[in-house]
Short mmCIF file of C-alpha atoms in Angstrom, two decimals:
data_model
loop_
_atom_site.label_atom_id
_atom_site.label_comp_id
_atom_site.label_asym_id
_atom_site.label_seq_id
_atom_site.Cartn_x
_atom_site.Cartn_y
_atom_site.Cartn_z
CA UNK A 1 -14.33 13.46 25.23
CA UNK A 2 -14.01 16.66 26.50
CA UNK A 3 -12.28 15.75 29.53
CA UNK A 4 -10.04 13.51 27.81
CA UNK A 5 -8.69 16.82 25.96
CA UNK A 6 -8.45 19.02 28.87
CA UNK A 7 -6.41 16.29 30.42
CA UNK A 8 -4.11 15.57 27.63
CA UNK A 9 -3.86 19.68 27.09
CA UNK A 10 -2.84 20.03 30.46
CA UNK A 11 -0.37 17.22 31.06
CA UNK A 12 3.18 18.65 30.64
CA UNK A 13 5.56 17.32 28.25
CA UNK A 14 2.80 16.38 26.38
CA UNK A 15 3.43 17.97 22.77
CA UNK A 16 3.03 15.21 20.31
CA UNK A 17 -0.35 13.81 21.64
CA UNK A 18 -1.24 17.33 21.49
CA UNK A 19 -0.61 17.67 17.72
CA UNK A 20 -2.31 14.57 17.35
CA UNK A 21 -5.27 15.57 19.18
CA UNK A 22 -5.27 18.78 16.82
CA UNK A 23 -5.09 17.48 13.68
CA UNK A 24 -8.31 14.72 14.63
CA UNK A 25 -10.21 18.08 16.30
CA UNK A 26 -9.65 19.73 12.84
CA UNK A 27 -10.52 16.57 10.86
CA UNK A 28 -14.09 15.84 12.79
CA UNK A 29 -14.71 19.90 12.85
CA UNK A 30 -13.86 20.25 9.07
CA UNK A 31 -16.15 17.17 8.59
CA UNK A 32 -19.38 18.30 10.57
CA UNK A 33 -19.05 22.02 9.20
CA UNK A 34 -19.11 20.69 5.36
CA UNK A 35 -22.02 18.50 6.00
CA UNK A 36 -23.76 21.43 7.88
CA UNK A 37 -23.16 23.66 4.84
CA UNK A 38 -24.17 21.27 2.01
CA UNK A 39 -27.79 20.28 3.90
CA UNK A 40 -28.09 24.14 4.66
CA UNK A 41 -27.67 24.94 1.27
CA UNK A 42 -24.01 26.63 1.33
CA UNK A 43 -21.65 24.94 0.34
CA UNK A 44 -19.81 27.57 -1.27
CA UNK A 45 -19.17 28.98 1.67
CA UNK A 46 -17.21 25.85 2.84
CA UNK A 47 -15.48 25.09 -0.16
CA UNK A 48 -14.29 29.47 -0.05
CA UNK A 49 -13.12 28.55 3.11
CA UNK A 50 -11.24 25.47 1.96
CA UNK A 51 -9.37 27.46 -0.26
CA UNK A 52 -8.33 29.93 1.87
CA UNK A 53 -6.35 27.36 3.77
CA UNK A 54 -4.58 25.05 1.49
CA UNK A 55 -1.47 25.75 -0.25
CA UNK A 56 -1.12 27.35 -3.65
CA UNK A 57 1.45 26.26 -6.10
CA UNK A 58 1.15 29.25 -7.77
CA UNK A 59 3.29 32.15 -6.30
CA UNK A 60 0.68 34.76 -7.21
CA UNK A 61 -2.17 32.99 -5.16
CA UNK A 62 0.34 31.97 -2.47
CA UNK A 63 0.76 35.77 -1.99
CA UNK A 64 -2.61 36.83 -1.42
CA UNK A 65 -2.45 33.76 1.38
CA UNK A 66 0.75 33.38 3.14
CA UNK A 67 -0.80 31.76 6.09
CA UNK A 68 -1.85 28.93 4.08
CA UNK A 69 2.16 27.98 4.49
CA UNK A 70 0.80 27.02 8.22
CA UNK A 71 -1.98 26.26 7.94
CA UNK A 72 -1.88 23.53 4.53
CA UNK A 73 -0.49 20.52 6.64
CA UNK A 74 -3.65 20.37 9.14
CA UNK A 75 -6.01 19.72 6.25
CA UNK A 76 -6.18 16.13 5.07
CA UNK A 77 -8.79 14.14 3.03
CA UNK A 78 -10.04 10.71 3.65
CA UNK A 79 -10.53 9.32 6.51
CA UNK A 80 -8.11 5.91 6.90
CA UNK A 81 -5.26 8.57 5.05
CA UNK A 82 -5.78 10.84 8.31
CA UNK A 83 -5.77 7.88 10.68
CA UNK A 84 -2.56 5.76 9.02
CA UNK A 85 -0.50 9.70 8.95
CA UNK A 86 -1.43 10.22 12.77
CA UNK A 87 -0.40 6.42 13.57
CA UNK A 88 2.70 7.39 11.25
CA UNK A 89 3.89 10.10 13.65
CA UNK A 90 3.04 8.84 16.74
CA UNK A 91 5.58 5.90 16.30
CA UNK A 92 8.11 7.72 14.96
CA UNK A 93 7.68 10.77 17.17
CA UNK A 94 7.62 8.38 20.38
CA UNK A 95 10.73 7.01 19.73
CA UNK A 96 12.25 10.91 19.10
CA UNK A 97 10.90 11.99 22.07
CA UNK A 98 12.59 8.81 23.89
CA UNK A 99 15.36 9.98 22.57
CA UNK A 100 15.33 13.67 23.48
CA UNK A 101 12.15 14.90 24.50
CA UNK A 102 8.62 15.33 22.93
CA UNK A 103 8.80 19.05 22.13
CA UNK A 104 12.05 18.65 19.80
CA UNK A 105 9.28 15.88 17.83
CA UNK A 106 6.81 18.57 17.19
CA UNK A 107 9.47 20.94 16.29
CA UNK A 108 10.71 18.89 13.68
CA UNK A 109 7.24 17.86 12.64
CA UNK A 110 6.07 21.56 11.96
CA UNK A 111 9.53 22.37 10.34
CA UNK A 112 9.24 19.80 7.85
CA UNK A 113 6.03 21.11 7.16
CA UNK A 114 6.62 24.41 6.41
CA UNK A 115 9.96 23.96 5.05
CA UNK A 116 8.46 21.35 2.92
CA UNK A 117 5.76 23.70 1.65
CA UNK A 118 8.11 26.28 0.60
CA UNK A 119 10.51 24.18 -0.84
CA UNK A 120 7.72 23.11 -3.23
CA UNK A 121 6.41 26.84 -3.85
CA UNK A 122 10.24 27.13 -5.21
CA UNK A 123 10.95 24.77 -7.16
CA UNK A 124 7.44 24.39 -9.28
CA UNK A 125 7.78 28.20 -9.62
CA UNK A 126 10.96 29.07 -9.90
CA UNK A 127 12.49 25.60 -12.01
CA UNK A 128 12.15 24.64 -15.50
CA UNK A 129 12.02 20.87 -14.26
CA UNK A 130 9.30 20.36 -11.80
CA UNK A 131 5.94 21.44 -12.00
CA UNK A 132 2.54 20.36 -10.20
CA UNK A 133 -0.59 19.44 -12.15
CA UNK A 134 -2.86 20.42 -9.07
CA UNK A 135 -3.61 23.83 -7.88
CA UNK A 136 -2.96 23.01 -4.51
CA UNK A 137 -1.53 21.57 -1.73
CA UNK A 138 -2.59 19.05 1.65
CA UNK A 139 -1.21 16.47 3.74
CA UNK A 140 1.55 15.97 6.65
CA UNK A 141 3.62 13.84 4.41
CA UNK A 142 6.42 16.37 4.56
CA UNK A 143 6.63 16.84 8.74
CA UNK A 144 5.82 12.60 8.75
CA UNK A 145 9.36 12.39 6.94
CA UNK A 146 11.19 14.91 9.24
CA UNK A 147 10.56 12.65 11.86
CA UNK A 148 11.12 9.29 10.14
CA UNK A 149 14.39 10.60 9.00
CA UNK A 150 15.36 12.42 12.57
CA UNK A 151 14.73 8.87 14.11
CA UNK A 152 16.69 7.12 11.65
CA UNK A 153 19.64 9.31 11.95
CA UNK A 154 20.46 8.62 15.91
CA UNK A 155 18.91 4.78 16.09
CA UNK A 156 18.96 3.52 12.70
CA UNK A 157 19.27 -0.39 14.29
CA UNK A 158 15.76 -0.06 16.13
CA UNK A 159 13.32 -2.53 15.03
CA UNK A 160 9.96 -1.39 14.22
CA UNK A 161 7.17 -3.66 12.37
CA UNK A 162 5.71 -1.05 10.09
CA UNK A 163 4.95 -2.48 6.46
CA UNK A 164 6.06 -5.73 7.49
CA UNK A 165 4.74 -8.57 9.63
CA UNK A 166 8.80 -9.19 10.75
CA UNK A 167 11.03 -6.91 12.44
CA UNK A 168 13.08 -4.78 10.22
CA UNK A 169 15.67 -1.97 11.33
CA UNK A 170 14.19 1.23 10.98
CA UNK A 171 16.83 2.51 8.54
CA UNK A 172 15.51 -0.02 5.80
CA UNK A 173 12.04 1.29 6.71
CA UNK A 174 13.10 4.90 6.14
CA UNK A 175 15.23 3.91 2.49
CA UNK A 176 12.52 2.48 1.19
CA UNK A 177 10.07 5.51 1.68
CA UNK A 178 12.82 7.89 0.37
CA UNK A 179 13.53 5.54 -2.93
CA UNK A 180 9.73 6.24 -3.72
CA UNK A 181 9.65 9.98 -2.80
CA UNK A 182 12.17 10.20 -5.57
CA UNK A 183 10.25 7.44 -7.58
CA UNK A 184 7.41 10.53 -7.33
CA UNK A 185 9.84 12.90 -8.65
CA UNK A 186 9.56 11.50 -11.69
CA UNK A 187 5.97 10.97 -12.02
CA UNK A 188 2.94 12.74 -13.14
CA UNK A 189 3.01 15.08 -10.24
CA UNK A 190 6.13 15.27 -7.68
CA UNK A 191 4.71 17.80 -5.61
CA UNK A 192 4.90 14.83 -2.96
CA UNK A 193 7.80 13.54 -3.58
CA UNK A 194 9.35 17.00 -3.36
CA UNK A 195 7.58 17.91 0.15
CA UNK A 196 8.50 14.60 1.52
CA UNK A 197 11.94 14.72 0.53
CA UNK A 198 12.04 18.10 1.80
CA UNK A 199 10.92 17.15 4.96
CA UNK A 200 13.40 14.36 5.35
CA UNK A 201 16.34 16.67 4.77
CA UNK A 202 14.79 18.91 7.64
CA UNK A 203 15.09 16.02 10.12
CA UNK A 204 18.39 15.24 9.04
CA UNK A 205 19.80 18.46 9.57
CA UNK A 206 17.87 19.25 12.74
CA UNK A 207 19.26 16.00 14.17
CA UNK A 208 22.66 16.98 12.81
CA UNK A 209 23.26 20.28 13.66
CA UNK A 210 21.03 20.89 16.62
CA UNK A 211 20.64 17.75 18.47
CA UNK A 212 24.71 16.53 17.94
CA UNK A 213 25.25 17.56 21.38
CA UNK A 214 23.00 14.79 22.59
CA UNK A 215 24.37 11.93 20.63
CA UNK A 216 26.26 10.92 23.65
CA UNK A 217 22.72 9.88 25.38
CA UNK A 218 21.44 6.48 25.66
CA UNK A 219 18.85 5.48 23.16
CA UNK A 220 16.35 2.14 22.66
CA UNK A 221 18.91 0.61 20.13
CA UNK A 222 19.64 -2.10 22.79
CA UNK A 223 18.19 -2.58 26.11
CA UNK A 224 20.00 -1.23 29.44
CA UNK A 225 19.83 -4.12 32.03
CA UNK A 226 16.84 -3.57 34.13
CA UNK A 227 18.44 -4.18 37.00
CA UNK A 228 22.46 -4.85 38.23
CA UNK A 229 22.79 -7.18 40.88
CA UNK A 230 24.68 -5.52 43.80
CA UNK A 231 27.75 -7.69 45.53
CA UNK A 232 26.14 -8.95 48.77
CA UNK A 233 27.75 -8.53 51.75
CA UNK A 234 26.00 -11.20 53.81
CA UNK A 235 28.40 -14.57 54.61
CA UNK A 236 28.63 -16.89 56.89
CA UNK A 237 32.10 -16.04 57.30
CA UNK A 238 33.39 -12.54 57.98
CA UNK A 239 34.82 -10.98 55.24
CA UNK A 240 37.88 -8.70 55.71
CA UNK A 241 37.46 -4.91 55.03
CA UNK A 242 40.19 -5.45 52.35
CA UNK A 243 38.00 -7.89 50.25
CA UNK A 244 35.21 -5.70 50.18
CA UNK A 245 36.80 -2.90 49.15
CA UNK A 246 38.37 -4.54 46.29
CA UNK A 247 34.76 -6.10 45.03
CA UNK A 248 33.68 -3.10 45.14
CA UNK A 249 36.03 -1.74 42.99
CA UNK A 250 35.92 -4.65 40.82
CA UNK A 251 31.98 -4.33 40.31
CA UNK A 252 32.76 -0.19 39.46
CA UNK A 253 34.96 -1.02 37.01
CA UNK A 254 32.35 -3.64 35.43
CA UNK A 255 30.05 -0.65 35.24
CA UNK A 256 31.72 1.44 33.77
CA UNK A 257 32.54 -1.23 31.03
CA UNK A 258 28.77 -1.91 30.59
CA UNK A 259 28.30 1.67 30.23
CA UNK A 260 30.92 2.13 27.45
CA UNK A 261 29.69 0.09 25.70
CA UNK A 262 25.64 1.39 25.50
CA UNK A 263 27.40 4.30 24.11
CA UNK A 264 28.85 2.60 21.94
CA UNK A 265 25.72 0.89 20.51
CA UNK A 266 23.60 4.59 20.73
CA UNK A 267 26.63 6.03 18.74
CA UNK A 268 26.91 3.21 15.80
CA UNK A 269 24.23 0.28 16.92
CA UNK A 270 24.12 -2.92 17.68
CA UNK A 271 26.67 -4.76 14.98
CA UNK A 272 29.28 -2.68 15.51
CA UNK A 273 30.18 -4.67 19.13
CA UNK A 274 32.83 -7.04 19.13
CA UNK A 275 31.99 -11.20 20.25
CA UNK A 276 33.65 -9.99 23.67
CA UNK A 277 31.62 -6.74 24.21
CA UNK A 278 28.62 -8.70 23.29
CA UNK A 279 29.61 -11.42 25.69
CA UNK A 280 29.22 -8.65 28.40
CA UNK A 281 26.64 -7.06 27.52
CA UNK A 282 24.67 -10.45 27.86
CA UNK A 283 26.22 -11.15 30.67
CA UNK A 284 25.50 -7.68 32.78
CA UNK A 285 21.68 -7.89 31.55
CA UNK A 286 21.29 -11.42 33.58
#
């Protein structure tokens, strides 16, 4: 187990598996030290400790622990609820990383984290309409919606089978998770809902205002052809230098056909292509 760390910690371009590895290091190491201090006989000690790292949603204990802004979103209870968040972000922040690369994931992650967090500290503090029955706060939820909604942004026609046993465009996926955040708003206690739809609106303006520059880039909305077959030269007959030249022109044009239109599915998916553009689309990927 060890070595599987060092490995993963060492690989470059490696930032999301390291988050992931984090977040089950401080899971297990949360987990032993409790158990330690309830059979020793202290578990005050753990549960002083506990405090000190979730997140107040009161402003005067928030200010006697900043930190907790960072350190809030690590902490998670239950065990399944840890596992399903961490299978969460590794799908979603795959597919950003495919995108881009894996360190603009786990920058949009820990902004919708923090951003999340503070967003809640305002409003149950500083509005007359929301308020939190519970003292504190825990969870990923809000950096789990950055990255659902900074995937849905640039690739909303990928297919993904979360929730459902059929294939279902990832923008649908992404609604239906915002329609309940704000379903939460109105609930009991929408310190959720707020952190989640915090987070969401940190992935959409990330994606919006620093990534536009790469919205030009191909992306997993439709599949490249894995390989173009190249005009063979080989004949029975000789071919005249004339004739050659022209296929080859012929097959550079074709290419640069194909490739207009992959940027034309990254920039607005799939159904926007007309019958003909899909006609050679299919046709290039035989």
């Amino acid at each position: 187990m060890i070595d599987f760390i060092k490995t993963h910690f060492k690989k470059p371009n490696n930032d999301l598996i390291q988050i992931i590895i984090t977040h089950a290091l401080v899971f297990v190491g949360l987990l032993f030290f409790k158990a330690a201090c309830v059979l020793s006989g202290y578990s005050a000690f753990y549960y002083t400790l506990y405090d000190r790292l979730v997140l107040p949603t009161s402003w005067s204990n928030f200010v006697n622990q900043p930190w907790s802004l960072l350190t809030y979103f690590w902490l998670r209870e239950g065990f399944f609820a840890n596992i399903w968040s961490l299978v969460v972000l590794y799908s979603f922040g795959q597919l950003v990383a495919i995108r881009w690369s894996t360190k603009h994931s786990v920058r949009i992650y820990l902004l919708g984290n923090i951003i999340g967090g503070g967003l809640l500290l305002l409003l149950c503090n500083y509005s007359t309409f929301f308020s939190s029955n519970s003292p504190y706060l825990i969870g990923n939820t809000g950096g789990i919606y950055a990255v659902m909604a900074a995937t849905a942004v640039p690739m909303p026609s990928y297919f993904g089978y979360l929730f459902t046993p059929e294939i279902v465009p990832i923008r649908y996926l992404v609604a239906f998770l915002l329609l309940y955040a704000v379903y939460e708003l109105s609930g009991a206690n929408p310190a959720s809902g707020i952190v989640q739809l915090g987070g969401a609106i940190v992935g959409y303006l990330y994606v919006r205002c620093v990534m536009q520059r790469h919205f030009k880039r191909a992306t997993p909305d439709a599949s490249r052809p894995a390989a173009r077959r190249k005009p063979t030269r080989k004949t029975i007959h000789k071919l005249a230098k004339q004739d050659i030249v022209d296929a080859e022109d012929a097959t550079h044009v074709d290419q640069k056909t194909i490739d207009a239109i992959l940027d034309k599915v990254a920039d607005f998916g799939y159904g926007s292509l007309t019958k003909p553009e899909r006609q050679q689309l299919f046709k290039a990927g035989k």
